[in-house]
Amino acid sequence: MLLPWLLWLAVLCPGGGGEAAFQGPTSYHVIQISSFANSSWAQNQGSGWLGDLQLQSWDSDAGRAVFLKPWSKGNFSEEEVTRLEEVFQVYLNGFILEVQDHAHEFQMEYPFEIQGIAGCSLHSGGGTVSFLRGALGGVDFLSIKNYSCVPAPEGGSRAQRICALIHQYAGIRDIAGKLLFETCPQYLLGVLDVGKAELQRQVKPEAWLSSGPSPGPGRLLLVCHVSGFYPKPVWVTWMRGEQEQPGTRRGDVLPHADETWYLRVTLDVAAGEAAGLSCRVRHSSLGGRDMVLYWGNPVSIGLISLAIIVPLFILLTVPTLWFLRRRSYQSI
Ligand SMILES: *[C@@H]1O[C@H](CO)[C@@H](O)[C@H](O)[C@H]1NC(C)=O
Ligand SMILES: *[C@@H]1O[C@H](CO)[C@@H](O)[C@H](O)[C@H]1NC(C)=O
Ligand SMILES: *[C@@H]1O[C@H](CO)[C@@H](O)[C@H](O)[C@H]1NC(C)=O
């Protein structure tokens, strides 16, 4: 739970480096979801992710990875990719058989689900760190630290016994260690480089205001929509002058199909207090100039009307006057 808070703080804290630092993804991980319906039926689902961006999905029938971006293979050769696909296929098939073999011994009751995440991320001090965690029925079960299996406290004695079993398979441990601590960092550095044009792009948000369903009599729900931005980190808040409004509620940052992001930020206020509030948007694509949208500001609406009406007036009247003057000259 701590990590999301730290990330959020890094975005929030002005001068905390959150805006200036490289904002693209800095980690790669694969996800495995193995569902065991009964003693004779199980299936694996697999996918590969660069931060929030999916790069691969696993085709279980073919035993191959499906690469979702032209640069998803990073700097790996076709032979290297094929070799890795074979490793994953042998692993995934073996995983199901091993679990089915030991399900009774470890009192695993059908149906159950095993989830795994493994990968590596760039370390702020340089280099990379690798990780592998497993969960059983949605609860942390074990992790790998420094080539060793560490049972999670929530996993109880069953996790301890399974770690002891894993330690007996030296061959598997060596392959997993090589994948985690060598292949993953090489792939991560390579794919970040090959995909950098797309990963480091900057797309400006569009923002607009609306009112949501009234939270109660005499109250307004002000909604600030921020849409179509990339990369994901963004800071949006409701303000009165320079004062951040503590009642600001931030929704989840949601994905668009074009791989940009959308965020909704709301404020519940008394109807009489809405005037003078503004929604302020800070994003790396805006080059340090925040977007500011004012709620129902009569001055700005007046100015806009003036800005439209004056040119329109000139446009219509000047030719007419000129035409009339010409006519009057001619009639002389
Ligand atoms: C095992 O589960 C699968 C998938 O839910 C189901 O189709 C099959 O009939 C089940 N087999 C047994 C023996 O219960
Ligand atoms: C990692 O494991 C090796 C050998 O098992 C050990 O020598 C080393 O001290 C460990 N490192 C850490 C950080 O625990
Ligand atoms: C891919 O790039 C990384 C980082 O530059 C490098 O360490 C690795 O050796 C490269 N791999 C191949 C197969 O070229």
XYZ file of C-alpha atoms and ligand atoms in Angstrom:
374
model
C 0.000 0.000 0.000
C 2.969 2.314 0.596
C 4.186 2.398 -2.984
C 1.144 4.116 -4.572
C 1.365 6.795 -1.882
C 5.041 7.402 -2.550
C 4.391 7.665 -6.294
C 1.532 10.051 -5.655
C 3.737 12.178 -3.382
C 6.432 12.276 -6.040
C 3.869 13.707 -8.473
C 2.391 16.101 -5.923
C 5.513 17.543 -4.347
C 6.644 20.574 -6.320
C 10.372 20.334 -6.791
C 10.241 16.726 -5.665
C 11.642 15.766 -9.041
C 8.343 14.156 -10.046
C 7.842 16.484 -12.981
C 11.366 16.952 -14.190
C 12.454 13.306 -13.990
C 11.940 10.794 -16.805
C 8.271 9.884 -16.631
C 7.998 6.883 -18.894
C 7.892 3.327 -17.582
C 10.924 2.105 -15.669
C 10.029 -1.540 -15.084
C 9.112 -4.678 -16.964
C 7.136 -7.588 -15.530
C 5.349 -10.716 -16.613
C 2.117 -11.871 -15.003
C 0.995 -15.469 -14.687
C -2.524 -16.451 -13.667
C -3.079 -20.182 -13.282
C -6.617 -21.364 -12.599
C -7.235 -24.870 -11.287
C -10.932 -25.797 -11.611
C -10.631 -29.430 -10.511
C -8.053 -32.196 -10.481
C -8.180 -32.574 -14.265
C -8.768 -29.038 -15.590
C -6.400 -26.065 -15.385
C -5.341 -23.156 -17.554
C -2.592 -20.530 -17.667
C -2.878 -16.912 -18.725
C 0.248 -14.862 -19.251
C 1.137 -11.324 -20.253
C 4.143 -8.988 -20.321
C 4.029 -5.335 -19.253
C 6.305 -2.326 -19.518
C 4.916 -0.272 -16.632
C 1.215 0.129 -17.519
C 1.714 -0.738 -21.149
C 1.058 -4.314 -22.279
C 3.742 -5.560 -24.675
C 2.961 -9.286 -24.889
C 0.169 -11.728 -24.324
C 0.672 -15.464 -24.051
C -1.048 -17.769 -26.532
C -1.350 -20.982 -24.473
C -2.521 -23.157 -27.377
C 0.390 -22.204 -29.601
C 2.858 -21.923 -26.705
C 4.034 -18.595 -28.101
C 4.062 -14.963 -27.136
C 1.997 -12.470 -29.134
C 3.942 -9.217 -29.517
C 1.600 -6.236 -29.344
C 4.011 -3.494 -30.476
C 6.434 -3.479 -33.417
C 9.221 -2.880 -30.862
C 7.981 -5.397 -28.223
C 10.966 -7.700 -28.793
C 13.351 -4.945 -27.711
C 16.852 -5.635 -28.956
C 16.476 -9.439 -28.687
C 17.073 -11.529 -31.804
C 14.449 -13.927 -33.231
C 16.487 -16.890 -31.933
C 16.639 -15.425 -28.425
C 12.878 -14.781 -28.486
C 12.155 -18.348 -29.654
C 14.424 -19.774 -26.945
C 12.606 -17.744 -24.287
C 9.200 -18.838 -25.604
C 10.321 -22.470 -25.251
C 11.484 -21.855 -21.687
C 8.130 -20.281 -20.805
C 6.150 -23.055 -22.481
C 8.045 -25.804 -20.633
C 7.717 -23.843 -17.384
C 3.959 -23.175 -17.714
C 3.081 -26.759 -18.670
C 5.356 -28.111 -15.922
C 3.856 -25.699 -13.418
C 0.334 -27.077 -13.904
C 1.511 -30.699 -13.638
C 3.595 -30.023 -10.500
C 0.753 -28.167 -8.775
C -1.775 -30.906 -9.650
C 0.681 -33.535 -8.358
C 1.186 -31.747 -5.036
C -2.321 -30.265 -4.555
C -3.419 -33.059 -2.252
C -0.179 -33.118 -0.247
C -0.424 -29.345 0.392
C -4.196 -29.432 1.035
C -5.047 -27.135 -1.844
C -8.792 -27.341 -2.349
C -10.276 -26.979 -5.831
C -11.072 -24.575 -7.323
C -8.105 -22.277 -6.627
C -6.032 -19.693 -8.436
C -2.305 -18.971 -8.345
C -0.968 -15.595 -9.454
C 2.643 -14.717 -10.084
C 4.446 -11.519 -11.012
C 8.114 -11.380 -11.910
C 10.296 -8.707 -13.423
C 12.841 -6.007 -12.901
C 12.952 -2.230 -12.584
C 15.489 0.530 -12.929
C 16.928 1.521 -9.574
C 17.151 5.242 -8.771
C 20.800 4.796 -7.839
C 21.578 3.092 -11.188
C 21.392 -0.611 -12.015
C 18.239 -2.691 -11.719
C 16.350 -4.624 -9.063
C 14.488 -7.849 -9.797
C 11.414 -9.230 -8.097
C 9.171 -12.300 -8.077
C 6.074 -12.728 -5.946
C 3.422 -15.407 -5.840
C -0.095 -15.368 -4.417
C -2.573 -18.143 -3.680
C -6.267 -17.245 -3.712
C -5.390 -13.542 -3.855
C -3.195 -13.641 -0.737
C 0.615 -13.149 -0.728
C 2.273 -16.508 -0.576
C 6.000 -16.329 -1.327
C 8.656 -14.168 -2.961
C 12.186 -14.589 -4.281
C 14.903 -12.529 -2.637
C 18.554 -12.895 -3.604
C 17.991 -16.251 -5.369
C 16.129 -17.655 -2.302
C 12.454 -18.444 -1.809
C 11.026 -16.461 1.127
C 7.602 -17.579 2.438
C 5.119 -14.746 3.110
C 3.808 -14.607 6.709
C 0.239 -14.863 5.296
C 1.207 -18.144 3.596
C 1.646 -19.964 6.916
C 3.368 -23.323 7.184
C 2.186 -24.311 3.692
C 4.307 -21.517 2.137
C 7.300 -22.611 4.214
C 6.950 -26.202 3.019
C 6.574 -25.132 -0.623
C 9.674 -22.904 -0.405
C 11.563 -25.884 1.021
C 10.380 -27.950 -1.970
C 11.437 -25.239 -4.463
C 14.908 -25.119 -2.913
C 15.362 -28.781 -3.840
C 14.997 -27.988 -7.558
C 18.416 -26.432 -8.169
C 17.947 -26.515 -11.967
C 14.734 -24.508 -11.875
C 16.233 -22.078 -9.386
C 19.211 -21.406 -11.664
C 17.031 -20.851 -14.759
C 14.658 -18.562 -12.840
C 17.618 -16.657 -11.377
C 19.167 -16.157 -14.811
C 15.850 -14.933 -16.267
C 15.247 -12.539 -13.385
C 18.711 -11.137 -12.774
C 20.266 -11.276 -16.273
C 17.681 -11.605 -19.075
C 15.143 -9.181 -17.582
C 17.563 -6.243 -17.064
C 19.012 -6.751 -20.572
C 15.537 -6.829 -22.089
C 14.322 -3.825 -20.056
C 17.250 -1.594 -21.082
C 16.934 -2.734 -24.694
C 13.163 -2.257 -25.003
C 13.263 1.177 -23.319
C 15.788 2.214 -25.948
C 14.053 0.669 -28.984
C 10.607 1.993 -27.930
C 11.744 5.402 -26.706
C 10.086 7.469 -29.461
C 6.702 6.155 -28.323
C 7.504 5.867 -24.597
C 8.877 9.386 -24.186
C 6.224 11.159 -26.263
C 4.332 14.043 -24.690
C 0.622 14.515 -25.418
C -1.171 17.579 -24.030
C -4.438 17.088 -22.144
C -7.756 18.634 -23.047
C -9.699 19.828 -20.025
C -13.301 20.912 -19.465
C -15.694 21.484 -16.592
C -19.188 20.144 -15.973
C -21.507 19.680 -13.027
C -22.199 16.205 -11.715
C -25.354 14.901 -10.001
C -26.189 17.251 -7.104
C -24.782 15.849 -3.829
C -27.715 17.387 -1.891
C -30.054 20.403 -1.617
C -28.209 23.647 -2.331
C -25.002 21.856 -3.234
C -23.086 21.465 -6.487
C -20.681 18.790 -7.664
C -18.046 20.506 -9.794
C -16.328 18.100 -12.187
C -13.011 18.818 -13.881
C -12.286 16.413 -16.766
C -8.720 16.026 -18.003
C -8.411 13.817 -21.038
C -6.015 12.476 -23.660
C -2.685 13.101 -21.888
C 0.519 11.082 -21.896
C 2.531 10.135 -19.870
C 0.346 9.146 -16.935
C 1.576 11.324 -14.029
C -0.639 14.395 -13.729
C -1.545 16.842 -10.981
C -5.086 18.238 -10.968
C -6.802 20.095 -8.163
C -9.594 22.537 -7.416
C -8.354 25.937 -6.213
C -9.712 29.229 -4.905
C -7.093 31.768 -5.889
C -3.828 30.152 -4.824
C -5.546 28.028 -2.174
C -5.871 24.295 -2.885
C -9.330 23.047 -1.904
C -8.914 20.161 0.559
C -12.277 18.639 -0.465
C -10.900 17.813 -3.942
C -11.546 14.172 -4.815
C -9.403 12.512 -7.426
C -10.755 9.571 -9.444
C -8.639 6.775 -10.873
C -6.534 7.599 -13.909
C -8.320 5.597 -16.626
C -6.910 4.402 -19.941
C -8.164 5.455 -23.378
C -7.882 2.969 -26.247
C -5.212 5.181 -27.878
C -2.950 4.692 -24.811
C -3.504 8.176 -23.445
C -5.130 8.765 -20.040
C -8.258 10.321 -18.554
C -8.845 11.721 -15.058
C -11.885 13.221 -13.315
C -11.436 15.444 -10.272
C -14.497 16.609 -8.337
C -15.395 19.088 -5.613
C -18.612 19.166 -3.587
C -19.489 22.831 -2.722
C -22.413 24.975 -1.571
C -24.027 26.412 -4.718
C -23.274 29.990 -3.613
C -19.563 29.285 -3.235
C -18.835 27.890 -6.689
C -17.947 31.210 -8.333
C -14.242 31.970 -8.175
C -13.189 28.332 -8.032
C -10.825 27.022 -10.657
C -9.434 23.692 -11.750
C -5.676 23.671 -12.184
C -3.874 21.071 -14.330
C -0.132 20.451 -14.251
C 1.416 17.985 -16.711
C 4.855 17.452 -18.207
C 3.508 18.181 -21.737
C 2.508 21.714 -20.719
C 6.076 22.936 -20.362
C 5.653 24.343 -16.847
C 2.531 26.387 -17.722
C -0.469 25.086 -15.807
C -3.898 24.969 -17.443
C -6.467 26.884 -15.365
C -10.220 26.570 -15.934
C -12.576 28.899 -14.057
C -15.982 27.774 -12.869
C -18.804 29.856 -14.399
C -16.785 33.056 -14.323
C -19.119 35.839 -15.571
C -16.175 38.112 -16.463
C -14.657 35.547 -18.759
C -17.990 34.821 -20.415
C -18.471 38.593 -20.860
C -14.992 38.879 -22.329
C -15.601 35.989 -24.678
C -18.854 37.559 -25.926
C -17.069 40.861 -26.369
C -14.260 39.148 -28.208
C -16.768 37.586 -30.602
C -19.206 40.481 -30.962
C -16.688 43.298 -31.590
C -14.967 41.686 -34.593
C -18.340 40.570 -35.912
C -19.629 44.127 -35.600
C -16.591 45.515 -37.411
C -16.797 42.827 -40.044
C -20.435 43.611 -40.774
C -20.497 47.371 -40.395
C -17.276 48.484 -42.082
C -18.110 47.082 -45.541
C -21.670 48.381 -45.220
C -20.468 51.894 -44.333
C -17.919 51.757 -47.114
C -20.577 50.587 -49.552
C -22.979 53.326 -48.447
C -20.240 55.939 -48.730
C -19.341 54.743 -52.220
C -22.997 54.911 -53.222
C -23.373 58.394 -51.820
C -20.241 59.526 -53.708
C -21.592 58.015 -56.901
C -24.962 59.649 -56.513
C -23.398 63.072 -56.197
C -13.493 -29.660 -14.370
O -13.718 -28.270 -14.669
C -14.031 -27.997 -16.015
C -14.053 -26.492 -16.210
O -14.824 -25.830 -15.257
C -15.355 -28.653 -16.366
O -15.675 -28.402 -17.717
C -15.228 -30.172 -16.133
O -16.467 -30.805 -16.347
C -14.739 -30.458 -14.690
N -14.440 -31.887 -14.586
C -14.756 -32.583 -13.509
C -14.321 -34.019 -13.507
O -15.363 -32.108 -12.564
C 22.748 -13.258 -1.218
O 23.090 -14.626 -1.145
C 24.504 -14.864 -1.120
C 24.732 -16.383 -1.185
O 23.620 -17.100 -0.782
C 25.093 -14.242 0.152
O 26.476 -14.452 0.199
C 24.780 -12.736 0.140
O 25.238 -12.148 1.357
C 23.272 -12.484 -0.006
N 23.046 -11.076 -0.133
C 22.085 -10.412 0.517
C 21.945 -8.967 0.245
O 21.349 -10.967 1.330
C 20.288 -5.191 -25.419
O 20.592 -3.943 -24.800
C 21.104 -4.075 -23.478
C 21.249 -2.678 -22.907
O 21.869 -1.801 -23.796
C 22.409 -4.844 -23.488
O 22.873 -5.006 -22.170
C 22.173 -6.209 -24.116
O 23.379 -6.913 -24.244
C 21.527 -6.068 -25.492
N 21.143 -7.391 -25.956
C 21.365 -7.813 -27.197
C 20.921 -9.188 -27.521
O 21.882 -7.097 -28.024
